[in-house]
Amino acid sequence: DAKTTQPPSMDCAEGRAANLPCNHSTISGNEYVYWYRQIHSQGPQYIIHGLKNNETNEMASLIITEDRKSSTLILPHATLRDTAVYYCIVRVASTNFGNEKLTFGTGTRL
Amino acid sequence: DTAVSQTPKYLVTQMGNDKSIKCEQNLGHDTMYWYKQDSKKFLKIMFSYNNKELIINETVPNRFSPKSPDKAHLNLHINSLELGDSAVYFCASSEAPPGWKSHSGANVLTFGAGSRLTVL
């Protein structure tokens, strides 16, 4: 079962920042927050991930609250090409045993 | 180009037929996956292989049989196709098994473009 909740859809004006929220109130200490997006008719694409610090890369920024129960993906200057379904996922990425099943929820359609 | 490639992209077939979808990755990853995305757009894991060994097998009918001849290939064979098998099937790969730490630290999944299967 997905461990995250996201709004089903959001709108954003082109050129403005898109802020996509995600709640993960049951996140464990060793679970990371990952964001993927799926553009229509394509496979999901990795965007960014983080544990507790804010992260930034060429695609986006990830802001994680201090209690780690929620996060926000920020696309600084959204364009039409950013139209996609955005998935927020929590997963372990720090062990060398077990086989966690990476589960995608319903995501947010931007 | 380095990528996860799957063939065919589209597959239309009759109920009861047997069909295969092939997947290859040239990223040097150890782990490969098959995901199914149904008409409601839910993306569900079906199988995962690490170095040719099955490590995840979700509740999937045994009409579905994955085969990994080497760690760069993971094929999906489906027997006796049913209407409910119509979906988009995505192949993916990652450096290490899910939940493990990879050399790059991120252990992200790289997905193929998908194979849309339509059963008539």
Short mmCIF file of C-alpha atoms in Angstrom, two decimals:
data_model
loop_
_atom_site.label_atom_id
_atom_site.label_comp_id
_atom_site.label_asym_id
_atom_site.label_seq_id
_atom_site.Cartn_x
_atom_site.Cartn_y
_atom_site.Cartn_z
CA ASP A 1 0.00 0.00 0.00
CA ALA A 2 1.15 3.53 -0.77
CA LYS A 3 2.48 5.35 2.29
CA THR A 4 1.89 8.81 0.91
CA THR A 5 -1.06 11.07 0.16
CA GLN A 6 -1.09 13.69 -2.57
CA PRO A 7 -3.78 15.97 -4.03
CA PRO A 8 -5.21 14.40 -7.19
CA SER A 9 -4.57 17.45 -9.34
CA MET A 10 -3.09 20.94 -9.34
CA ASP A 11 -2.90 23.81 -11.78
CA CYS A 12 0.03 26.12 -12.31
CA ALA A 13 0.54 29.07 -14.64
CA GLU A 14 3.39 28.71 -17.07
CA GLY A 15 6.52 30.40 -15.82
CA ARG A 16 5.43 30.27 -12.22
CA ALA A 17 6.70 27.94 -9.53
CA ALA A 18 4.75 24.71 -9.08
CA ASN A 19 4.63 23.51 -5.48
CA LEU A 20 3.45 19.91 -5.14
CA PRO A 21 2.74 18.73 -1.60
CA CYS A 22 3.02 15.22 -0.21
CA ASN A 23 2.08 13.84 3.20
CA HIS A 24 4.00 10.89 4.59
CA SER A 25 3.10 10.99 8.26
CA THR A 26 4.16 7.37 8.95
CA ILE A 27 7.62 7.70 7.42
CA SER A 28 10.35 5.75 9.22
CA GLY A 29 13.77 7.06 10.14
CA ASN A 30 15.51 5.11 7.38
CA GLU A 31 13.04 5.93 4.62
CA TYR A 32 13.84 8.44 1.92
CA VAL A 33 11.36 10.57 -0.01
CA TYR A 34 11.55 10.08 -3.78
CA TRP A 35 9.74 11.96 -6.51
CA TYR A 36 9.06 10.61 -9.98
CA ARG A 37 6.92 11.98 -12.77
CA GLN A 38 5.12 10.34 -15.66
CA ILE A 39 4.55 12.34 -18.79
CA HIS A 40 1.66 11.04 -20.87
CA SER A 41 2.45 7.77 -22.66
CA GLN A 42 5.96 7.57 -21.23
CA GLY A 43 7.58 5.62 -18.40
CA PRO A 44 8.03 7.27 -15.01
CA GLN A 45 11.14 9.45 -14.69
CA TYR A 46 13.14 10.07 -11.52
CA ILE A 47 13.23 13.69 -10.36
CA ILE A 48 14.83 13.98 -6.93
CA HIS A 49 15.08 12.33 -3.54
CA GLY A 50 16.02 13.28 0.02
CA LEU A 51 16.22 12.03 3.59
CA LYS A 52 15.88 15.08 5.83
CA ASN A 53 17.80 17.94 4.27
CA ASN A 54 16.40 20.05 1.48
CA GLU A 55 17.73 19.03 -1.90
CA THR A 56 18.07 20.77 -5.26
CA ASN A 57 19.07 19.55 -8.68
CA GLU A 58 18.70 20.76 -12.25
CA MET A 59 15.08 19.65 -12.37
CA ALA A 60 13.58 20.62 -9.04
CA SER A 61 13.92 21.35 -5.33
CA LEU A 62 12.70 19.17 -2.51
CA ILE A 63 11.70 20.69 0.81
CA ILE A 64 11.21 18.22 3.68
CA THR A 65 9.66 19.43 6.94
CA GLU A 66 11.68 19.10 10.11
CA ASP A 67 9.44 16.31 11.43
CA ARG A 68 9.70 14.62 7.99
CA LYS A 69 5.96 14.05 7.87
CA SER A 70 5.50 16.03 4.69
CA SER A 71 7.45 17.40 1.77
CA THR A 72 7.04 19.72 -1.20
CA LEU A 73 8.42 19.34 -4.67
CA ILE A 74 9.13 22.68 -6.29
CA LEU A 75 9.44 23.16 -10.04
CA PRO A 76 10.82 26.70 -10.11
CA HIS A 77 9.58 27.79 -13.54
CA ALA A 78 6.93 25.38 -14.75
CA THR A 79 6.39 24.99 -18.49
CA LEU A 80 3.95 23.04 -20.60
CA ARG A 81 6.54 20.26 -20.80
CA ASP A 82 6.17 19.76 -17.05
CA THR A 83 2.58 18.57 -17.54
CA ALA A 84 2.64 15.12 -15.98
CA VAL A 85 1.54 12.99 -13.05
CA TYR A 86 3.93 13.47 -10.13
CA TYR A 87 4.45 10.60 -7.70
CA CYS A 88 5.78 10.98 -4.18
CA ILE A 89 7.16 7.73 -2.76
CA VAL A 90 8.85 6.77 0.49
CA ARG A 91 11.32 3.94 0.44
CA VAL A 92 14.29 2.52 2.22
CA ALA A 93 17.62 3.04 0.48
CA SER A 94 20.17 2.30 3.12
CA THR A 95 20.18 -1.41 3.80
CA ASN A 96 21.72 -4.41 2.16
CA PHE A 97 19.03 -6.92 2.85
CA GLY A 98 15.36 -7.40 2.17
CA ASN A 99 13.46 -6.55 -0.97
CA GLU A 100 11.14 -3.64 -0.49
CA LYS A 101 8.36 -3.29 -3.04
CA LEU A 102 8.38 0.20 -4.49
CA THR A 103 4.74 1.24 -4.63
CA PHE A 104 3.39 4.13 -6.67
CA GLY A 105 0.24 5.83 -5.42
CA THR A 106 -2.17 7.81 -7.56
CA GLY A 107 0.05 10.90 -7.76
CA THR A 108 -0.80 14.51 -8.56
CA ARG A 109 -1.74 15.50 -12.07
CA LEU A 110 -0.11 18.85 -12.83
CA ASP B 1 22.04 5.57 -26.01
CA THR B 2 22.01 4.15 -22.52
CA ALA B 3 18.48 3.17 -21.68
CA VAL B 4 15.88 0.60 -20.85
CA SER B 5 14.32 -0.53 -24.09
CA GLN B 6 11.30 -2.76 -24.45
CA THR B 7 9.64 -4.27 -27.49
CA PRO B 8 7.09 -4.22 -28.89
CA LYS B 9 5.67 -0.79 -28.05
CA TYR B 10 2.18 -1.85 -29.10
CA LEU B 11 0.68 -5.31 -29.12
CA VAL B 12 -2.87 -6.16 -30.16
CA THR B 13 -3.95 -9.76 -29.90
CA GLN B 14 -6.92 -12.06 -29.41
CA MET B 15 -8.01 -13.67 -26.17
CA GLY B 16 -6.38 -17.02 -25.57
CA ASN B 17 -3.17 -16.20 -27.45
CA ASP B 18 0.33 -16.32 -25.97
CA LYS B 19 2.59 -13.29 -26.29
CA SER B 20 5.95 -12.03 -25.07
CA ILE B 21 7.39 -8.62 -24.28
CA LYS B 22 11.13 -8.20 -24.24
CA CYS B 23 13.23 -5.81 -22.16
CA GLU B 24 16.89 -4.94 -22.28
CA GLN B 25 18.95 -2.46 -20.26
CA ASN B 26 22.46 -1.30 -21.04
CA LEU B 27 22.94 0.64 -17.82
CA GLY B 28 24.90 -2.12 -16.12
CA HIS B 29 22.19 -2.45 -13.45
CA ASP B 30 21.82 -5.59 -11.39
CA THR B 31 18.06 -5.42 -10.81
CA MET B 32 15.17 -5.41 -13.29
CA TYR B 33 11.42 -5.14 -12.84
CA TRP B 34 8.10 -5.51 -14.58
CA TYR B 35 5.31 -3.10 -13.63
CA LYS B 36 1.71 -3.10 -14.87
CA GLN B 37 -0.29 0.11 -15.33
CA ASP B 38 -3.99 -0.48 -15.76
CA SER B 39 -6.69 1.74 -17.20
CA LYS B 40 -7.03 3.58 -13.88
CA LYS B 41 -3.32 4.44 -14.11
CA PHE B 42 -2.28 2.53 -10.99
CA LEU B 43 1.32 1.37 -11.36
CA LYS B 44 1.84 -1.98 -9.68
CA ILE B 45 4.94 -4.08 -9.41
CA MET B 46 4.69 -7.59 -10.81
CA PHE B 47 8.17 -9.09 -10.64
CA SER B 48 11.72 -8.18 -9.82
CA TYR B 49 14.96 -9.98 -10.65
CA ASN B 50 18.41 -9.38 -9.25
CA ASN B 51 21.29 -10.91 -11.20
CA LYS B 52 18.89 -13.31 -12.94
CA GLU B 53 17.34 -14.42 -9.66
CA LEU B 54 13.67 -13.76 -8.88
CA ILE B 55 13.40 -11.62 -5.73
CA ILE B 56 9.89 -10.17 -5.90
CA ASN B 57 6.84 -12.05 -7.16
CA GLU B 58 3.60 -10.26 -6.47
CA THR B 59 0.23 -11.96 -6.63
CA VAL B 60 0.27 -12.42 -10.38
CA PRO B 61 -1.52 -15.25 -12.24
CA ASN B 62 0.86 -18.01 -13.22
CA ARG B 63 -0.03 -17.31 -16.84
CA PHE B 64 2.63 -14.62 -16.48
CA SER B 65 6.14 -16.02 -16.59
CA PRO B 66 9.18 -13.75 -16.46
CA LYS B 67 12.52 -14.97 -17.73
CA SER B 68 15.92 -13.40 -17.21
CA PRO B 69 18.58 -15.00 -19.42
CA ASP B 70 21.17 -12.55 -18.09
CA LYS B 71 21.12 -9.51 -15.86
CA ALA B 72 20.65 -7.16 -18.82
CA HIS B 73 17.47 -8.83 -20.05
CA LEU B 74 14.10 -9.52 -18.47
CA ASN B 75 11.35 -10.85 -20.72
CA LEU B 76 7.70 -11.33 -19.88
CA HIS B 77 5.72 -14.17 -21.41
CA ILE B 78 1.95 -14.27 -21.02
CA ASN B 79 -0.07 -17.40 -21.77
CA SER B 80 -3.79 -17.62 -22.53
CA LEU B 81 -4.32 -13.89 -22.65
CA GLU B 82 -7.49 -12.49 -21.08
CA LEU B 83 -9.31 -9.20 -21.56
CA GLY B 84 -8.15 -8.04 -18.12
CA ASP B 85 -4.53 -8.32 -19.19
CA SER B 86 -4.97 -5.24 -21.34
CA ALA B 87 -2.65 -2.63 -19.83
CA VAL B 88 0.64 -0.85 -20.31
CA TYR B 89 3.57 -2.93 -19.10
CA PHE B 90 6.71 -1.12 -18.00
CA CYS B 91 10.11 -2.60 -17.62
CA ALA B 92 12.54 -0.87 -15.23
CA SER B 93 15.99 -1.36 -13.81
CA SER B 94 18.02 -0.15 -10.83
CA GLU B 95 21.60 -0.51 -9.65
CA ALA B 96 20.64 -2.60 -6.64
CA PRO B 97 17.56 -4.37 -5.25
CA PRO B 98 14.78 -2.16 -3.89
CA GLY B 99 15.60 -0.88 -0.45
CA TRP B 100 19.34 -1.38 -0.90
CA LYS B 101 21.93 1.33 -1.05
CA SER B 102 23.57 1.67 -4.46
CA HIS B 103 26.99 2.94 -5.45
CA SER B 104 25.45 6.24 -6.54
CA GLY B 105 23.42 6.41 -3.34
CA ALA B 106 20.10 7.05 -5.05
CA ASN B 107 19.27 3.57 -6.42
CA VAL B 108 16.65 5.11 -8.65
CA LEU B 109 14.47 3.18 -11.06
CA THR B 110 14.96 3.81 -14.77
CA PHE B 111 11.86 2.90 -16.75
CA GLY B 112 11.34 1.87 -20.33
CA ALA B 113 8.80 3.59 -22.55
CA GLY B 114 6.15 0.94 -21.96
CA SER B 115 4.42 -1.73 -24.03
CA ARG B 116 0.71 -1.25 -24.53
CA LEU B 117 -1.04 -4.61 -24.69
CA THR B 118 -4.61 -4.74 -25.99
CA VAL B 119 -6.49 -8.01 -25.78
CA LEU B 120 -9.60 -8.27 -27.94
#
